[in-house]
Short mmCIF file of N, CA and C in Angstrom, two decimals:
data_model
loop_
_atom_site.label_atom_id
_atom_site.label_comp_id
_atom_site.label_asym_id
_atom_site.label_seq_id
_atom_site.Cartn_x
_atom_site.Cartn_y
_atom_site.Cartn_z
N UNK D 1113 -41.56 -10.85 -23.11
CA UNK D 1113 -40.37 -11.16 -22.25
C UNK D 1113 -39.46 -9.92 -22.23
N UNK D 1114 -39.18 -9.32 -23.44
CA UNK D 1114 -38.29 -8.23 -23.53
C UNK D 1114 -38.92 -7.03 -22.82
N UNK D 1115 -40.19 -6.81 -22.92
CA UNK D 1115 -40.91 -5.68 -22.28
C UNK D 1115 -40.80 -5.82 -20.72
N UNK D 1116 -40.92 -7.04 -20.29
CA UNK D 1116 -40.83 -7.31 -18.84
C UNK D 1116 -39.45 -6.96 -18.28
N UNK D 1117 -38.39 -7.27 -19.02
CA UNK D 1117 -37.00 -6.97 -18.57
C UNK D 1117 -36.82 -5.45 -18.59
N UNK D 1118 -37.33 -4.75 -19.53
CA UNK D 1118 -37.24 -3.31 -19.59
C UNK D 1118 -37.87 -2.68 -18.41
N UNK D 1119 -39.09 -3.14 -18.05
CA UNK D 1119 -39.82 -2.60 -16.92
C UNK D 1119 -39.11 -2.90 -15.63
N UNK D 1120 -38.57 -4.09 -15.46
CA UNK D 1120 -37.81 -4.43 -14.28
C UNK D 1120 -36.56 -3.54 -14.20
N UNK D 1121 -35.91 -3.32 -15.30
CA UNK D 1121 -34.73 -2.46 -15.36
C UNK D 1121 -35.00 -1.06 -14.91
N UNK D 1122 -36.13 -0.50 -15.43
CA UNK D 1122 -36.53 0.86 -15.07
C UNK D 1122 -36.86 0.95 -13.59
N UNK D 1123 -37.59 -0.03 -13.04
CA UNK D 1123 -37.93 -0.03 -11.66
C UNK D 1123 -36.68 -0.08 -10.80
N UNK D 1124 -35.75 -0.91 -11.14
CA UNK D 1124 -34.45 -1.02 -10.41
C UNK D 1124 -33.72 0.36 -10.45
N UNK D 1125 -33.69 0.92 -11.63
CA UNK D 1125 -33.01 2.22 -11.82
C UNK D 1125 -33.59 3.32 -10.92
N UNK D 1126 -34.98 3.42 -10.98
CA UNK D 1126 -35.66 4.39 -10.18
C UNK D 1126 -35.38 4.17 -8.68
N UNK D 1127 -35.45 2.93 -8.27
CA UNK D 1127 -35.26 2.60 -6.86
C UNK D 1127 -33.80 3.00 -6.44
N UNK D 1128 -32.82 2.70 -7.33
CA UNK D 1128 -31.44 3.05 -7.05
C UNK D 1128 -31.27 4.57 -6.90
N UNK D 1129 -31.94 5.33 -7.82
CA UNK D 1129 -31.85 6.83 -7.76
C UNK D 1129 -32.45 7.29 -6.47
N UNK D 1130 -33.67 6.84 -6.12
CA UNK D 1130 -34.33 7.28 -4.88
C UNK D 1130 -33.48 7.01 -3.64
N UNK D 1131 -32.96 5.81 -3.52
CA UNK D 1131 -32.11 5.46 -2.39
C UNK D 1131 -30.81 6.29 -2.39
N UNK D 1132 -30.30 6.55 -3.55
CA UNK D 1132 -29.11 7.40 -3.68
C UNK D 1132 -29.33 8.79 -3.14
N UNK D 1133 -30.45 9.43 -3.52
CA UNK D 1133 -30.81 10.70 -3.07
C UNK D 1133 -30.97 10.77 -1.52
N UNK D 1134 -31.64 9.75 -1.02
CA UNK D 1134 -31.85 9.65 0.46
C UNK D 1134 -30.49 9.53 1.12
N UNK D 1135 -29.59 8.74 0.62
CA UNK D 1135 -28.26 8.51 1.20
C UNK D 1135 -27.47 9.79 1.21
N UNK D 1136 -27.52 10.56 0.11
CA UNK D 1136 -26.77 11.82 0.01
C UNK D 1136 -27.31 12.84 1.06
N UNK D 1137 -28.62 12.99 1.14
CA UNK D 1137 -29.22 13.88 2.11
C UNK D 1137 -28.87 13.52 3.52
N UNK D 1138 -28.84 12.24 3.79
CA UNK D 1138 -28.51 11.76 5.14
C UNK D 1138 -27.04 12.15 5.46
N UNK D 1139 -26.17 12.05 4.45
CA UNK D 1139 -24.76 12.37 4.60
C UNK D 1139 -24.55 13.90 4.96
N UNK D 1140 -25.34 14.79 4.27
CA UNK D 1140 -25.26 16.19 4.56
C UNK D 1140 -25.60 16.51 5.99
N UNK D 1141 -26.64 15.87 6.51
CA UNK D 1141 -27.04 16.08 7.90
C UNK D 1141 -25.95 15.65 8.83
N UNK D 1142 -25.31 14.55 8.58
CA UNK D 1142 -24.19 14.09 9.37
C UNK D 1142 -23.06 15.07 9.42
N UNK D 1143 -22.79 15.70 8.27
CA UNK D 1143 -21.67 16.72 8.19
C UNK D 1143 -22.09 17.93 9.02
N UNK D 1144 -23.34 18.35 8.96
CA UNK D 1144 -23.80 19.45 9.76
C UNK D 1144 -23.69 19.20 11.26
N UNK D 1145 -24.12 18.01 11.66
CA UNK D 1145 -24.01 17.64 13.04
C UNK D 1145 -22.63 17.61 13.55
N UNK D 1146 -21.71 17.16 12.67
CA UNK D 1146 -20.29 17.12 12.99
C UNK D 1146 -19.75 18.51 13.18
N UNK D 1147 -20.10 19.46 12.31
CA UNK D 1147 -19.68 20.86 12.42
C UNK D 1147 -20.21 21.43 13.74
N UNK D 1148 -21.51 21.21 14.05
CA UNK D 1148 -22.10 21.70 15.28
C UNK D 1148 -21.34 21.15 16.50
N UNK D 1149 -21.03 19.84 16.47
CA UNK D 1149 -20.28 19.15 17.52
C UNK D 1149 -18.89 19.79 17.72
N UNK D 1150 -18.25 20.10 16.67
CA UNK D 1150 -16.93 20.80 16.70
C UNK D 1150 -17.03 22.16 17.33
N UNK D 1151 -18.08 22.89 17.00
CA UNK D 1151 -18.31 24.22 17.55
C UNK D 1151 -18.54 24.16 19.03
N UNK D 1152 -19.36 23.26 19.46
CA UNK D 1152 -19.62 23.12 20.91
C UNK D 1152 -18.39 22.65 21.62
N UNK D 1153 -17.65 21.71 21.06
CA UNK D 1153 -16.34 21.23 21.69
C UNK D 1153 -15.37 22.39 21.78
N UNK D 1154 -15.32 23.25 20.76
CA UNK D 1154 -14.40 24.40 20.74
C UNK D 1154 -14.72 25.31 21.90
N UNK D 1155 -16.02 25.58 22.12
CA UNK D 1155 -16.45 26.52 23.15
C UNK D 1155 -16.20 25.83 24.55
N UNK D 1156 -16.45 24.55 24.66
CA UNK D 1156 -16.26 23.87 25.94
C UNK D 1156 -14.78 23.88 26.31
N UNK D 1157 -13.90 23.75 25.27
CA UNK D 1157 -12.44 23.72 25.55
C UNK D 1157 -11.99 25.09 25.99
N UNK D 1158 -12.70 26.17 25.59
CA UNK D 1158 -12.27 27.51 25.97
C UNK D 1158 -13.24 28.13 26.97
N UNK D 1159 -13.95 27.29 27.70
CA UNK D 1159 -14.94 27.78 28.67
C UNK D 1159 -14.32 28.69 29.73
N UNK D 1160 -13.20 28.28 30.24
CA UNK D 1160 -12.53 29.08 31.32
C UNK D 1160 -12.12 30.48 30.81
N UNK D 1161 -11.55 30.54 29.61
CA UNK D 1161 -11.13 31.80 29.03
C UNK D 1161 -12.40 32.69 28.68
N UNK D 1162 -13.44 32.09 28.16
CA UNK D 1162 -14.65 32.84 27.89
C UNK D 1162 -15.21 33.41 29.13
N UNK D 1163 -15.28 32.60 30.19
CA UNK D 1163 -15.85 33.07 31.48
C UNK D 1163 -15.02 34.22 32.03
N UNK D 1164 -13.69 34.10 31.95
CA UNK D 1164 -12.86 35.18 32.44
C UNK D 1164 -13.05 36.46 31.70
N UNK D 1165 -13.13 36.44 30.35
CA UNK D 1165 -13.28 37.57 29.59
C UNK D 1165 -14.71 38.24 29.76
N UNK D 1166 -15.71 37.41 29.87
CA UNK D 1166 -17.06 37.92 29.95
C UNK D 1166 -17.46 38.40 31.37
N UNK D 1167 -16.97 37.75 32.39
CA UNK D 1167 -17.44 38.00 33.71
C UNK D 1167 -16.46 38.64 34.69
N UNK D 1168 -15.21 38.96 34.19
CA UNK D 1168 -14.23 39.53 35.11
C UNK D 1168 -13.99 40.98 34.75
N UNK D 1169 -14.06 41.84 35.78
CA UNK D 1169 -13.76 43.28 35.65
C UNK D 1169 -12.78 43.64 36.70
N UNK D 1170 -11.67 44.22 36.33
CA UNK D 1170 -10.59 44.61 37.24
C UNK D 1170 -10.15 43.48 38.16
N UNK D 1171 -10.03 42.28 37.57
CA UNK D 1171 -9.58 41.15 38.29
C UNK D 1171 -10.57 40.52 39.21
N UNK D 1172 -11.81 40.98 39.25
CA UNK D 1172 -12.87 40.40 40.12
C UNK D 1172 -14.05 39.95 39.25
N UNK D 1173 -14.59 38.81 39.61
CA UNK D 1173 -15.79 38.37 38.90
C UNK D 1173 -16.97 39.07 39.46
N UNK D 1174 -17.88 39.45 38.55
CA UNK D 1174 -19.13 40.13 38.93
C UNK D 1174 -20.30 39.21 38.93
N UNK D 1175 -20.06 37.93 38.67
CA UNK D 1175 -21.11 36.93 38.67
C UNK D 1175 -20.60 35.60 39.19
N UNK D 1176 -21.47 34.75 39.73
CA UNK D 1176 -21.12 33.46 40.12
C UNK D 1176 -22.12 32.39 39.62
N UNK D 1177 -21.91 31.20 39.90
CA UNK D 1177 -22.79 30.11 39.42
C UNK D 1177 -22.98 30.20 37.94
N UNK D 1178 -21.95 30.37 37.20
CA UNK D 1178 -22.00 30.53 35.72
C UNK D 1178 -22.18 29.19 35.07
N UNK D 1179 -23.21 29.02 34.34
CA UNK D 1179 -23.50 27.76 33.65
C UNK D 1179 -23.87 28.07 32.20
N UNK D 1180 -23.18 27.36 31.31
CA UNK D 1180 -23.39 27.50 29.84
C UNK D 1180 -24.45 26.43 29.44
N UNK D 1181 -25.39 26.86 28.57
CA UNK D 1181 -26.35 25.95 28.01
C UNK D 1181 -25.78 25.48 26.62
N UNK D 1182 -25.06 24.36 26.62
CA UNK D 1182 -24.40 23.92 25.41
C UNK D 1182 -25.32 23.54 24.29
N UNK D 1183 -26.59 23.24 24.65
CA UNK D 1183 -27.56 22.88 23.58
C UNK D 1183 -28.05 24.13 22.83
N UNK D 1184 -27.74 25.36 23.37
CA UNK D 1184 -28.31 26.55 22.78
C UNK D 1184 -27.29 27.18 21.78
N UNK D 1185 -26.15 26.59 21.50
CA UNK D 1185 -25.16 27.18 20.62
C UNK D 1185 -25.72 27.34 19.25
N UNK D 1186 -25.63 28.57 18.67
CA UNK D 1186 -26.09 28.83 17.33
C UNK D 1186 -25.07 29.64 16.64
N UNK D 1187 -24.93 29.43 15.31
CA UNK D 1187 -24.12 30.26 14.40
C UNK D 1187 -24.96 31.44 14.01
N UNK D 1188 -24.54 32.64 14.38
CA UNK D 1188 -25.32 33.86 13.97
C UNK D 1188 -24.38 34.99 13.68
N UNK D 1189 -24.93 36.07 13.13
CA UNK D 1189 -24.18 37.32 12.89
C UNK D 1189 -23.75 37.91 14.19
N UNK D 1190 -22.48 38.17 14.36
CA UNK D 1190 -21.92 38.72 15.60
C UNK D 1190 -21.02 39.85 15.17
N UNK D 1191 -21.18 41.02 15.64
CA UNK D 1191 -20.21 42.12 15.36
C UNK D 1191 -20.94 43.39 14.89
N UNK D 1192 -20.10 44.25 14.29
CA UNK D 1192 -20.60 45.50 13.83
C UNK D 1192 -21.34 45.36 12.57
N UNK D 1193 -22.16 46.36 12.21
CA UNK D 1193 -23.01 46.33 11.10
C UNK D 1193 -22.21 46.23 9.72
N UNK D 1194 -21.11 46.94 9.58
CA UNK D 1194 -20.39 46.88 8.40
C UNK D 1194 -19.43 45.70 8.23
N UNK D 1195 -19.20 44.99 9.26
CA UNK D 1195 -18.29 43.82 9.14
C UNK D 1195 -19.08 42.60 8.78
N UNK D 1196 -18.43 41.62 8.25
CA UNK D 1196 -19.08 40.38 7.88
C UNK D 1196 -18.67 39.30 8.84
N UNK D 1197 -18.83 39.55 10.10
CA UNK D 1197 -18.36 38.66 11.11
C UNK D 1197 -19.52 37.71 11.57
N UNK D 1198 -19.28 36.45 11.46
CA UNK D 1198 -20.20 35.51 12.03
C UNK D 1198 -19.50 34.83 13.22
N UNK D 1199 -20.35 34.40 14.18
CA UNK D 1199 -19.72 33.79 15.31
C UNK D 1199 -20.75 32.86 15.98
N UNK D 1200 -20.55 32.62 17.26
CA UNK D 1200 -21.41 31.66 17.97
C UNK D 1200 -22.11 32.40 19.13
N UNK D 1201 -23.37 32.15 19.29
CA UNK D 1201 -24.10 32.65 20.46
C UNK D 1201 -24.47 31.49 21.36
N UNK D 1202 -24.38 31.73 22.65
CA UNK D 1202 -24.74 30.69 23.64
C UNK D 1202 -25.49 31.30 24.77
N UNK D 1203 -26.48 30.59 25.34
CA UNK D 1203 -27.19 31.03 26.52
C UNK D 1203 -26.32 30.80 27.73
N UNK D 1204 -26.28 31.76 28.64
CA UNK D 1204 -25.50 31.62 29.86
C UNK D 1204 -26.42 31.97 31.04
N UNK D 1205 -26.45 31.12 32.03
CA UNK D 1205 -27.19 31.38 33.27
C UNK D 1205 -26.17 31.75 34.35
N UNK D 1206 -26.44 32.77 35.13
CA UNK D 1206 -25.49 33.21 36.16
C UNK D 1206 -26.23 34.02 37.26
N UNK D 1207 -25.49 34.19 38.38
CA UNK D 1207 -26.03 34.96 39.49
C UNK D 1207 -25.16 36.25 39.66
N UNK D 1208 -25.80 37.39 39.63
CA UNK D 1208 -25.07 38.64 39.85
C UNK D 1208 -24.70 38.71 41.33
N UNK D 1209 -23.42 38.98 41.61
CA UNK D 1209 -22.87 38.99 43.00
C UNK D 1209 -23.57 40.15 43.80
N UNK D 1210 -23.62 41.37 43.29
CA UNK D 1210 -24.12 42.51 44.07
C UNK D 1210 -25.56 42.38 44.44
N UNK D 1211 -26.39 41.93 43.49
CA UNK D 1211 -27.85 41.86 43.77
C UNK D 1211 -28.33 40.48 44.20
N UNK D 1212 -27.60 39.48 43.85
CA UNK D 1212 -28.01 38.09 44.15
C UNK D 1212 -29.03 37.57 43.21
N UNK D 1213 -29.38 38.31 42.17
CA UNK D 1213 -30.41 37.93 41.22
C UNK D 1213 -29.83 36.93 40.22
N UNK D 1214 -30.66 35.97 39.84
CA UNK D 1214 -30.32 35.07 38.75
C UNK D 1214 -30.64 35.75 37.40
N UNK D 1215 -29.81 35.48 36.45
CA UNK D 1215 -30.03 36.09 35.13
C UNK D 1215 -29.67 35.12 34.04
N UNK D 1216 -30.23 35.36 32.86
CA UNK D 1216 -29.91 34.54 31.67
C UNK D 1216 -29.68 35.54 30.49
N UNK D 1217 -28.56 35.46 29.86
CA UNK D 1217 -28.30 36.28 28.69
C UNK D 1217 -27.66 35.42 27.56
N UNK D 1218 -27.61 36.03 26.37
CA UNK D 1218 -26.94 35.40 25.28
C UNK D 1218 -25.53 36.00 25.12
N UNK D 1219 -24.51 35.11 25.24
CA UNK D 1219 -23.10 35.54 25.07
C UNK D 1219 -22.71 35.39 23.67
N UNK D 1220 -22.17 36.45 23.03
CA UNK D 1220 -21.73 36.39 21.63
C UNK D 1220 -20.23 36.21 21.58
N UNK D 1221 -19.82 35.25 20.84
CA UNK D 1221 -18.40 34.98 20.62
C UNK D 1221 -18.09 35.09 19.14
N UNK D 1222 -17.14 35.94 18.79
CA UNK D 1222 -16.76 36.16 17.40
C UNK D 1222 -15.63 35.09 17.11
N UNK D 1223 -15.85 34.32 16.07
CA UNK D 1223 -14.88 33.29 15.64
C UNK D 1223 -15.19 32.90 14.21
N UNK D 1224 -14.14 32.31 13.61
CA UNK D 1224 -14.39 31.70 12.24
C UNK D 1224 -15.06 30.36 12.53
N UNK D 1225 -16.35 30.25 12.22
CA UNK D 1225 -17.12 29.07 12.58
C UNK D 1225 -16.68 27.84 11.84
N UNK D 1226 -15.86 27.96 10.79
CA UNK D 1226 -15.34 26.79 10.06
C UNK D 1226 -13.97 26.39 10.62
N UNK D 1227 -13.12 27.37 10.81
CA UNK D 1227 -11.71 27.04 11.26
C UNK D 1227 -11.64 26.85 12.75
N UNK D 1228 -12.35 27.66 13.52
CA UNK D 1228 -12.38 27.56 14.98
C UNK D 1228 -10.95 27.63 15.55
N UNK D 1229 -10.18 28.60 15.10
CA UNK D 1229 -8.79 28.66 15.54
C UNK D 1229 -8.58 29.72 16.63
N UNK D 1230 -9.48 30.67 16.76
CA UNK D 1230 -9.34 31.70 17.79
C UNK D 1230 -10.77 32.27 18.03
N UNK D 1231 -10.88 33.02 19.11
CA UNK D 1231 -12.19 33.60 19.43
C UNK D 1231 -11.99 34.95 20.13
N UNK D 1232 -13.05 35.71 20.13
CA UNK D 1232 -13.08 37.02 20.87
C UNK D 1232 -14.46 37.16 21.48
N UNK D 1233 -14.53 37.38 22.75
CA UNK D 1233 -15.82 37.58 23.42
C UNK D 1233 -16.34 38.97 23.06
N UNK D 1234 -17.49 39.02 22.42
CA UNK D 1234 -18.09 40.36 22.02
C UNK D 1234 -18.81 40.92 23.20
N UNK D 1235 -19.62 40.13 23.88
CA UNK D 1235 -20.42 40.59 25.04
C UNK D 1235 -21.80 39.95 25.02
N UNK D 1236 -22.68 40.52 25.79
CA UNK D 1236 -24.00 39.98 26.01
C UNK D 1236 -25.04 40.67 25.16
N UNK D 1237 -25.99 39.88 24.64
CA UNK D 1237 -27.12 40.50 23.96
C UNK D 1237 -28.33 40.28 24.81
N UNK D 1238 -29.00 41.26 25.17
CA UNK D 1238 -30.17 41.12 26.07
C UNK D 1238 -31.43 40.92 25.24
#
């Protein structure tokens, strides 16, 4: 009888530990998704400013039909080799006014990916 209680106790303990580990890992993924959602929301809130900085030269836009692919946002190294700047990259589809050609490039935005308090458009990566 005592042996049976010990076995049941061990099984319950192992089950509790396994479910605890699963629960913790699930929570980490939720935090990551939340951070990604905040990053996308930050870029969406500043879409007009980003567009102006990236596509305007001398007060005139050099591209039209500008569409951001919000599902493509990635946290990546952005900036000079010696700096430790990380930022966000996003795919942008647009049409060049002079040639009429459609194009897709990666727009790099330098920002603190945790604080998301300001940004600087670095430019396009081909």
